Amino acid sequence: MAKPVKIMETVLRDGHQSLCATRMRIEDMLPQLEALDKIGYQAIEAWGGATFDTCLRFLDEDPWERLDTLKKHLKTPIQMLLRGQNLLGYNHYSNDVVEKFVAKASQHGVGVFRIFDALNDVRNLKVAISAALKAPEHPHVQGCLVYTISPYHTNEKFVELAKELKDMGCHSVCIKDMSGLLKPYVAEDLVKKLKAGLGEDFPVELHTHCTSGFGHATYLKAVEAGVDIIDCALSPFACDTSQPCTETMVAMLEGTERDTKLDRGAMTPIAKHFLAVKKKIINEFGLKGYFDVNPNVLDFQIPGGMLSNLANQLKEAGMEDKYQDLLDEMPRVRKDLGYPPLVTPSSQIVGTMATFNVMSGERYKMVPKEFKDLARGKFGRTPLPIDHDFLTKTLGIPESDIIEDCSVEDAKAETFDQFKKELTDKGFLNPTDEDVLSYALFPQVAEEFFKKHYQQVTAYKR
């Protein structure tokens, strides 16, 4: 007998990250937390991704305190998005920093860890997955298949990756389609193959965006193929570059054998609240607040949140007319780099390199350090090997700097105790573990936050 489809709600994280630059405050969430809790979602995504950085940098909030507040009001599991060895920053961190962060996040209320690596390199997932599995709170641990399209990536390859994640102890897998590239019939085939390869009872979740226009159709075909959970956003923060709409999917499946059994009527007052929140955020921060569907994302593959940033970079440089050139250059740079999926941090690195190429009028004339690090293997193994001459001649990377095992580099990274000493040496005495972790991820941003919130920096107190 077919089971009801479960829904993971993204309005408190990816919904506003995709449409409103992650600018929703905890005060905007509080009035509806109890109502959201009663809906019956599988989980509510409310932490991780860009929320941590944005809390500190733009919203004057402590992300750890936000998580505590969410936990007080939600019995539904709180889900976070974690970038494996990257955590929530843009570098790889030492194993002890990763382990400490995961343990603290679990203690503060994360009930579902969705863990991914931008290159689908499982070596970058092992430490975070292991730490989450060891947490005394017994959170659900989900591994990701970062979905992309290339000559290398096939549904069969994604099934192989899913089997590795299951063998590593993951309780479920998620197809993470961050750019809305997954076509409906390809989704149907992938879900069927995952179910055949992992076992019918092993949970498979699907995450997509509506950037290409496929979203709701892709979910429908995946549901027909047996997917267990779909990620949706309530209507004010749905569609365009965000997830398919929660209310739409609930209505679409009503009366079928996969009926979600959720009360769509109960969602209406919650959606009305968040529509007002969306309008407020757009006005306060001067955001566009909506994005056009663009089927050409199938070619340039840039996640929705990046498109506006790249356009702004060109505008500031007085080169708005080069926007299409930039979209054309992205696939070429990605090919040179061995076809990495474009998701944080690889999307930013490839996007910046393509922007430099277009703005300078000469390819690889200016090459950022992060691009060289990704090319030489510091972030892990690219899907296809990078041409040796491209590495050594075009990018000028010495043979001795090419890395075969990224985990060896991670072992050289700054440790938790080193970050703690840095913080205390700057006058922030007796920092909590949470403050040290905030500093480890975003040193300059966290330092400014601490200066603002502690009157006497040398007599650092809560």
Coordinates of C-alpha atoms in Angstrom, one line a residue:
M1 CA 0.0 0.0 0.0
A2 CA 1.3 3.4 -0.9
K3 CA 2.4 5.7 1.9
P4 CA 1.5 9.4 2.3
V5 CA 4.1 11.7 0.9
K6 CA 5.9 13.6 3.7
I7 CA 6.8 17.3 3.3
M8 CA 9.8 19.1 4.7
E9 CA 9.0 22.8 5.0
T10 CA 11.7 25.3 3.9
V11 CA 10.0 28.7 4.7
L12 CA 12.3 29.4 7.6
R13 CA 15.5 28.7 5.7
D14 CA 15.8 28.0 2.0
G15 CA 12.6 29.8 1.0
H16 CA 13.8 33.2 2.2
Q17 CA 17.4 32.4 1.3
S18 CA 16.4 31.9 -2.3
L19 CA 14.0 34.8 -2.6
C20 CA 15.1 37.4 0.0
A21 CA 18.8 36.9 0.6
T22 CA 18.3 35.1 3.9
R23 CA 17.1 38.3 5.6
M24 CA 14.2 36.8 7.8
R25 CA 14.7 37.5 11.5
I26 CA 13.7 35.3 14.4
E27 CA 11.1 38.0 15.3
D28 CA 9.4 37.4 11.9
M29 CA 9.3 33.6 12.6
L30 CA 8.1 33.6 16.3
P31 CA 4.4 34.4 15.7
Q32 CA 3.8 31.3 13.6
L33 CA 6.1 28.7 15.1
E34 CA 3.4 27.0 17.1
A35 CA 1.1 27.0 14.0
L36 CA 3.9 25.5 11.9
D37 CA 4.5 22.9 14.5
K38 CA 0.9 21.7 14.3
I39 CA 0.9 21.1 10.6
G40 CA 2.6 17.7 10.7
Y41 CA 5.7 18.3 8.6
Q42 CA 8.4 15.7 8.5
A43 CA 10.8 18.4 9.5
I44 CA 11.2 22.2 9.3
E45 CA 14.4 23.5 7.8
A46 CA 15.4 26.5 9.9
W47 CA 19.2 26.7 10.4
G48 CA 22.4 26.2 8.4
G49 CA 23.0 27.2 4.8
A50 CA 23.5 31.0 4.8
T51 CA 21.5 31.7 7.9
F52 CA 24.5 31.5 10.3
D53 CA 26.5 34.1 8.3
T54 CA 23.6 36.4 7.7
C55 CA 22.5 36.4 11.4
L56 CA 26.0 37.7 12.4
R57 CA 26.7 39.9 9.4
F58 CA 23.3 41.6 8.7
L59 CA 20.7 40.9 11.3
D60 CA 22.6 41.4 14.5
E61 CA 21.5 38.0 15.8
D62 CA 23.4 35.3 17.5
P63 CA 22.7 32.2 15.4
W64 CA 23.0 29.9 18.4
E65 CA 20.5 31.9 20.3
R66 CA 18.2 31.7 17.3
L67 CA 18.4 27.9 17.3
D68 CA 17.6 27.9 21.1
T69 CA 14.5 30.0 20.5
L70 CA 13.4 27.8 17.6
K71 CA 13.8 24.7 19.8
K72 CA 11.7 26.1 22.6
H73 CA 8.7 26.5 20.2
L74 CA 9.1 23.5 17.9
K75 CA 8.5 19.8 18.6
T76 CA 8.8 19.1 14.8
P77 CA 12.4 18.2 14.0
I78 CA 14.6 21.2 13.1
Q79 CA 16.7 20.6 10.0
M80 CA 19.9 22.2 9.1
L81 CA 22.0 22.2 5.9
L82 CA 25.7 21.4 6.6
R83 CA 28.5 21.6 4.0
G84 CA 30.5 18.6 5.3
Q85 CA 34.1 19.6 6.0
N86 CA 33.2 23.2 5.0
L87 CA 30.6 23.4 7.8
L88 CA 28.9 26.7 7.1
G89 CA 32.0 28.6 6.0
Y90 CA 33.9 28.6 2.8
N91 CA 37.0 26.7 3.8
H92 CA 37.7 23.2 5.0
Y93 CA 38.1 23.0 8.8
S94 CA 40.1 20.7 11.0
N95 CA 38.3 17.5 12.2
D96 CA 38.0 18.7 15.8
V97 CA 36.3 21.9 14.7
V98 CA 33.8 19.9 12.6
E99 CA 33.2 17.4 15.4
K100 CA 32.7 20.2 18.0
F101 CA 30.3 22.2 15.7
V102 CA 28.1 19.2 15.0
A103 CA 28.0 18.2 18.7
K104 CA 27.0 21.8 19.7
A105 CA 24.4 22.1 16.9
S106 CA 22.8 18.8 18.1
Q107 CA 22.8 20.0 21.7
H108 CA 21.1 23.3 20.7
G109 CA 18.3 21.5 18.9
V110 CA 19.2 20.3 15.4
G111 CA 17.2 17.2 14.8
V112 CA 18.1 16.5 11.2
F113 CA 21.5 17.0 9.7
R114 CA 21.5 17.3 5.9
I115 CA 25.1 16.9 5.0
F116 CA 26.6 17.5 1.5
D117 CA 29.8 18.1 -0.3
A118 CA 30.1 20.4 -3.3
L119 CA 32.1 17.8 -5.2
N120 CA 30.3 14.7 -4.0
D121 CA 33.6 13.6 -2.5
V122 CA 32.6 11.3 0.3
R123 CA 36.0 11.9 2.1
N124 CA 34.7 15.4 2.9
L125 CA 31.5 13.9 4.5
K126 CA 33.0 11.3 6.8
V127 CA 33.9 13.4 9.8
A128 CA 30.6 15.3 9.9
I129 CA 28.5 12.2 9.3
S130 CA 30.4 10.3 12.0
A131 CA 30.0 13.2 14.5
A132 CA 26.3 13.4 13.9
L133 CA 25.8 9.7 14.3
K134 CA 27.7 9.9 17.7
A135 CA 25.6 12.7 19.1
P136 CA 23.8 11.7 22.3
E137 CA 20.6 13.4 21.1
H138 CA 20.4 10.8 18.2
P139 CA 19.6 13.2 15.4
H140 CA 18.6 12.0 11.9
V141 CA 21.6 12.0 9.6
Q142 CA 20.9 12.5 5.9
G143 CA 23.5 12.3 3.1
C144 CA 23.2 14.3 -0.1
L145 CA 23.6 13.5 -3.8
V146 CA 24.4 17.0 -5.2
Y147 CA 22.6 16.8 -8.5
T148 CA 24.1 18.3 -11.6
I149 CA 24.3 17.6 -15.4
S150 CA 27.6 16.8 -17.2
P151 CA 29.1 14.2 -19.4
Y152 CA 30.3 12.4 -16.2
H153 CA 27.1 12.5 -14.1
T154 CA 24.5 9.8 -14.7
N155 CA 21.7 8.4 -12.6
E156 CA 23.8 5.2 -12.2
K157 CA 26.7 7.3 -10.7
F158 CA 24.2 8.9 -8.3
V159 CA 23.0 5.5 -7.1
E160 CA 26.6 4.4 -6.5
L161 CA 27.1 7.5 -4.3
A162 CA 23.8 6.9 -2.5
K163 CA 25.0 3.3 -1.6
E164 CA 28.3 4.8 -0.2
L165 CA 26.3 7.2 2.0
K166 CA 24.1 4.4 3.2
D167 CA 27.2 2.3 4.0
M168 CA 28.6 5.3 6.0
G169 CA 25.6 5.1 8.3
C170 CA 23.2 7.8 6.9
H171 CA 19.6 7.2 7.8
S172 CA 18.3 8.6 4.5
V173 CA 19.5 10.3 1.3
C174 CA 18.5 13.5 -0.4
I175 CA 18.7 14.3 -4.1
K176 CA 19.9 17.9 -3.7
D177 CA 19.0 19.8 -6.9
M178 CA 20.0 23.3 -6.0
S179 CA 19.7 24.8 -9.4
G180 CA 16.4 23.2 -10.6
L181 CA 18.1 21.0 -13.2
L182 CA 16.3 17.7 -12.6
K183 CA 13.8 17.0 -15.3
P184 CA 10.5 15.2 -14.4
Y185 CA 11.2 11.9 -16.2
V186 CA 14.8 11.9 -15.2
A187 CA 13.6 12.3 -11.6
E188 CA 11.2 9.4 -12.0
D189 CA 14.1 7.2 -13.3
L190 CA 16.5 8.3 -10.6
V191 CA 14.0 7.6 -7.7
K192 CA 13.2 4.2 -9.1
K193 CA 16.9 3.3 -9.4
L194 CA 17.6 4.6 -5.9
K195 CA 14.7 2.5 -4.4
A196 CA 16.0 -0.5 -6.3
G197 CA 19.6 0.0 -5.2
L198 CA 19.0 1.0 -1.5
G199 CA 15.9 -1.0 -0.7
E200 CA 12.2 0.2 -0.8
D201 CA 12.2 1.0 2.9
F202 CA 15.3 3.3 2.8
P203 CA 14.0 6.9 2.8
V204 CA 14.7 9.0 -0.3
E205 CA 14.0 12.8 -0.2
L206 CA 14.0 15.2 -3.1
H207 CA 15.0 18.9 -3.0
T208 CA 14.6 21.1 -6.0
H209 CA 14.1 24.7 -7.1
C210 CA 11.7 26.2 -9.7
T211 CA 14.4 28.1 -11.5
S212 CA 14.0 26.1 -14.7
G213 CA 10.2 25.8 -14.3
F214 CA 10.4 22.0 -13.8
G215 CA 9.7 22.0 -10.0
H216 CA 6.1 20.8 -9.4
A217 CA 6.2 18.4 -12.4
T218 CA 9.5 16.9 -11.2
Y219 CA 7.9 16.4 -7.7
L220 CA 4.9 14.7 -9.2
K221 CA 6.9 12.3 -11.3
A222 CA 9.1 11.6 -8.3
V223 CA 6.1 11.0 -6.1
E224 CA 4.7 8.5 -8.6
A225 CA 8.1 6.7 -8.6
G226 CA 8.0 6.3 -4.8
V227 CA 9.9 9.2 -3.3
D228 CA 9.3 9.5 0.4
I229 CA 9.7 13.2 1.2
I230 CA 9.6 16.4 -0.9
D231 CA 10.9 19.8 0.2
C232 CA 8.4 22.6 -0.2
A233 CA 8.0 26.3 0.8
L234 CA 4.8 28.0 1.8
S235 CA 3.4 30.1 -1.0
P236 CA 4.9 33.6 -0.2
F237 CA 8.4 32.1 -0.3
A238 CA 7.8 29.5 -3.0
C239 CA 8.5 29.1 -6.7
D240 CA 10.8 31.3 -8.9
T241 CA 14.3 30.4 -7.6
S242 CA 12.8 28.8 -4.4
Q243 CA 11.1 25.4 -3.8
P244 CA 7.8 24.3 -5.2
C245 CA 4.8 25.5 -3.2
T246 CA 3.6 23.5 -0.2
E247 CA -0.1 24.3 -0.6
T248 CA 0.1 23.4 -4.3
M249 CA 1.7 20.0 -3.7
V250 CA -0.7 19.2 -0.9
A251 CA -3.7 20.1 -3.2
M252 CA -2.2 18.2 -6.1
L253 CA -2.0 15.0 -4.1
E254 CA -5.3 15.3 -2.3
G255 CA -7.5 12.2 -2.8
T256 CA -4.7 10.1 -4.3
E257 CA -2.9 7.1 -2.8
R258 CA 0.0 9.4 -1.9
D259 CA -2.2 12.1 -0.2
T260 CA -0.1 14.0 2.3
K261 CA -3.0 14.1 4.8
L262 CA -1.9 17.7 5.7
D263 CA -4.5 20.4 6.3
R264 CA -4.1 23.0 3.6
G265 CA -6.6 25.3 5.2
A266 CA -4.4 25.5 8.3
M267 CA -1.6 26.8 6.1
T268 CA -3.5 29.8 4.9
P269 CA -3.2 32.1 8.0
I270 CA 0.5 31.1 8.2
A271 CA 1.1 32.0 4.6
K272 CA -0.7 35.4 5.1
H273 CA 1.7 36.2 7.9
F274 CA 4.8 35.3 5.8
L275 CA 3.5 37.3 2.8
A276 CA 3.6 40.4 5.1
V277 CA 7.1 39.4 6.3
K278 CA 8.3 39.1 2.7
K279 CA 7.0 42.6 1.8
K280 CA 8.7 44.0 4.9
I281 CA 12.0 42.4 4.1
I282 CA 11.9 43.5 0.4
N283 CA 11.2 47.1 1.5
E284 CA 13.8 47.2 4.3
F285 CA 16.7 45.8 2.4
G286 CA 15.8 47.1 -1.1
L287 CA 15.6 43.6 -2.6
K288 CA 14.0 42.6 -5.9
G289 CA 12.1 39.9 -4.1
Y290 CA 11.2 37.9 -7.2
F291 CA 13.1 36.2 -10.1
D292 CA 12.0 35.2 -13.5
V293 CA 12.0 31.5 -14.4
N294 CA 14.9 30.9 -16.7
P295 CA 15.1 27.5 -18.6
N296 CA 18.6 28.4 -19.7
V297 CA 19.8 27.5 -16.2
L298 CA 20.1 24.0 -17.7
D299 CA 23.2 25.4 -19.5
F300 CA 24.8 27.8 -17.0
Q301 CA 23.6 25.9 -13.9
I302 CA 24.0 28.8 -11.5
P303 CA 22.0 28.5 -8.3
G304 CA 19.3 31.1 -8.1
G305 CA 20.7 33.1 -5.2
M306 CA 23.9 33.7 -7.2
L307 CA 22.4 35.2 -10.3
S308 CA 21.5 38.5 -8.7
N309 CA 25.0 38.8 -7.1
L310 CA 26.8 38.2 -10.3
A311 CA 24.6 40.8 -12.1
N312 CA 25.3 43.3 -9.3
Q313 CA 29.1 42.8 -9.7
L314 CA 28.9 43.6 -13.4
K315 CA 26.7 46.6 -12.8
E316 CA 29.1 48.0 -10.2
A317 CA 31.9 47.6 -12.7
G318 CA 29.8 49.4 -15.4
M319 CA 29.6 46.2 -17.5
E320 CA 26.0 45.3 -17.4
D321 CA 26.1 44.5 -21.1
K322 CA 28.4 41.6 -20.4
Y323 CA 25.8 39.6 -18.4
Q324 CA 25.1 37.2 -21.2
D325 CA 28.8 36.8 -21.8
L326 CA 29.1 35.8 -18.2
L327 CA 26.4 33.2 -18.5
D328 CA 28.1 31.8 -21.6
E329 CA 31.5 31.7 -19.8
M330 CA 30.3 29.8 -16.7
P331 CA 29.9 26.3 -18.5
R332 CA 33.4 26.8 -20.1
V333 CA 35.1 27.4 -16.8
R334 CA 33.2 24.5 -15.2
K335 CA 34.4 22.2 -18.0
D336 CA 38.0 23.3 -17.4
L337 CA 37.6 22.5 -13.8
G338 CA 36.3 18.9 -14.3
Y339 CA 32.6 19.6 -14.1
P340 CA 32.1 20.3 -10.4
P341 CA 28.4 20.7 -9.3
L342 CA 27.7 24.4 -8.8
V343 CA 26.8 24.7 -5.2
T344 CA 28.5 26.6 -2.3
P345 CA 31.5 27.0 -2.3
S346 CA 32.2 25.8 -5.9
S347 CA 29.5 27.9 -7.4
Q348 CA 31.0 31.1 -6.0
I349 CA 34.5 30.1 -7.0
V350 CA 33.5 29.2 -10.6
G351 CA 31.3 32.3 -10.8
T352 CA 34.0 34.6 -9.7
M353 CA 36.5 33.1 -12.1
A354 CA 34.0 33.5 -15.0
T355 CA 33.4 37.1 -14.0
F356 CA 37.1 37.9 -14.0
N357 CA 37.5 36.3 -17.4
V358 CA 34.7 38.4 -18.9
M359 CA 35.7 41.6 -17.2
S360 CA 39.3 41.4 -18.2
G361 CA 38.6 40.2 -21.7
E362 CA 41.3 37.5 -21.3
R363 CA 40.7 34.1 -19.9
Y364 CA 42.6 33.2 -16.7
K365 CA 44.6 36.5 -16.7
M366 CA 43.6 37.0 -13.1
V367 CA 43.1 33.8 -11.1
P368 CA 41.8 34.0 -7.5
K369 CA 43.5 31.8 -4.8
E370 CA 40.3 30.0 -4.2
F371 CA 40.0 28.9 -7.8
K372 CA 43.6 27.6 -7.7
D373 CA 42.8 25.7 -4.4
L374 CA 39.8 24.1 -6.0
A375 CA 41.7 23.1 -9.1
R376 CA 44.7 21.7 -7.2
G377 CA 42.6 19.5 -5.0
K378 CA 42.4 21.3 -1.7
F379 CA 38.6 20.9 -1.6
G380 CA 38.6 17.3 -2.8
R381 CA 38.4 15.3 -6.0
T382 CA 36.6 16.9 -9.0
P383 CA 34.2 14.6 -10.9
L384 CA 36.6 14.4 -13.9
P385 CA 40.4 14.9 -13.7
I386 CA 41.6 18.3 -14.7
D387 CA 43.9 18.6 -17.6
H388 CA 47.5 18.7 -16.3
D389 CA 48.6 21.5 -18.7
F390 CA 45.7 23.6 -17.6
L391 CA 46.8 23.2 -13.9
T392 CA 50.5 23.8 -14.4
K393 CA 50.7 26.1 -17.5
T394 CA 47.5 28.0 -17.6
L395 CA 47.0 28.4 -13.8
G396 CA 50.8 28.2 -13.0
I397 CA 50.3 25.7 -10.2
P398 CA 53.6 24.0 -9.2
E399 CA 53.6 20.2 -9.3
S400 CA 54.4 20.1 -5.6
D401 CA 51.1 22.0 -4.8
I402 CA 48.8 19.5 -6.4
I403 CA 47.0 17.6 -3.7
E404 CA 45.9 14.0 -4.0
D405 CA 44.3 13.6 -0.5
C406 CA 42.3 16.6 0.8
S407 CA 42.0 15.0 4.3
V408 CA 45.8 15.5 4.7
E409 CA 45.3 19.2 4.2
D410 CA 42.3 19.2 6.6
A411 CA 44.7 17.9 9.3
K412 CA 46.8 20.9 8.9
A413 CA 43.9 23.3 9.4
E414 CA 43.6 25.5 12.5
T415 CA 42.3 23.6 15.5
F416 CA 39.5 24.6 17.9
D417 CA 42.1 25.4 20.6
Q418 CA 44.0 27.6 18.2
F419 CA 40.8 29.6 17.3
K420 CA 40.1 29.9 21.0
K421 CA 43.5 31.3 21.8
E422 CA 43.2 33.8 18.9
L423 CA 39.9 35.0 20.3
T424 CA 41.2 35.4 23.9
D425 CA 44.4 37.1 22.6
K426 CA 42.1 39.7 21.1
G427 CA 40.6 40.4 24.5
F428 CA 37.5 38.3 24.4
L429 CA 38.1 36.5 27.6
N430 CA 36.3 33.2 28.6
P431 CA 34.5 32.7 25.3
T432 CA 31.9 29.9 25.1
D433 CA 32.5 27.0 22.7
E434 CA 29.7 28.5 20.6
D435 CA 31.5 31.8 20.3
V436 CA 34.7 30.1 19.3
L437 CA 32.9 28.2 16.6
S438 CA 31.3 31.4 15.3
Y439 CA 34.7 33.0 15.2
A440 CA 36.2 29.9 13.5
L441 CA 33.7 30.1 10.7
F442 CA 33.6 33.9 10.2
P443 CA 36.5 35.5 12.1
Q444 CA 36.0 39.1 11.0
V445 CA 32.2 39.1 11.1
A446 CA 32.1 37.4 14.5
E447 CA 34.7 39.8 15.9
E448 CA 32.6 42.8 14.9
F449 CA 29.5 41.1 16.4
F450 CA 31.3 40.5 19.7
K451 CA 32.6 44.1 19.9
K452 CA 29.1 45.4 19.5
H453 CA 27.5 43.1 22.0
Y454 CA 30.1 43.1 24.8
Q455 CA 30.6 46.4 26.5
Q456 CA 34.0 45.6 28.0
V457 CA 35.8 43.5 25.5
T458 CA 38.7 42.7 27.9
A459 CA 36.2 41.7 30.6
Y460 CA 34.3 39.5 28.2
K461 CA 31.1 38.3 29.9
R462 CA 27.7 37.0 28.8

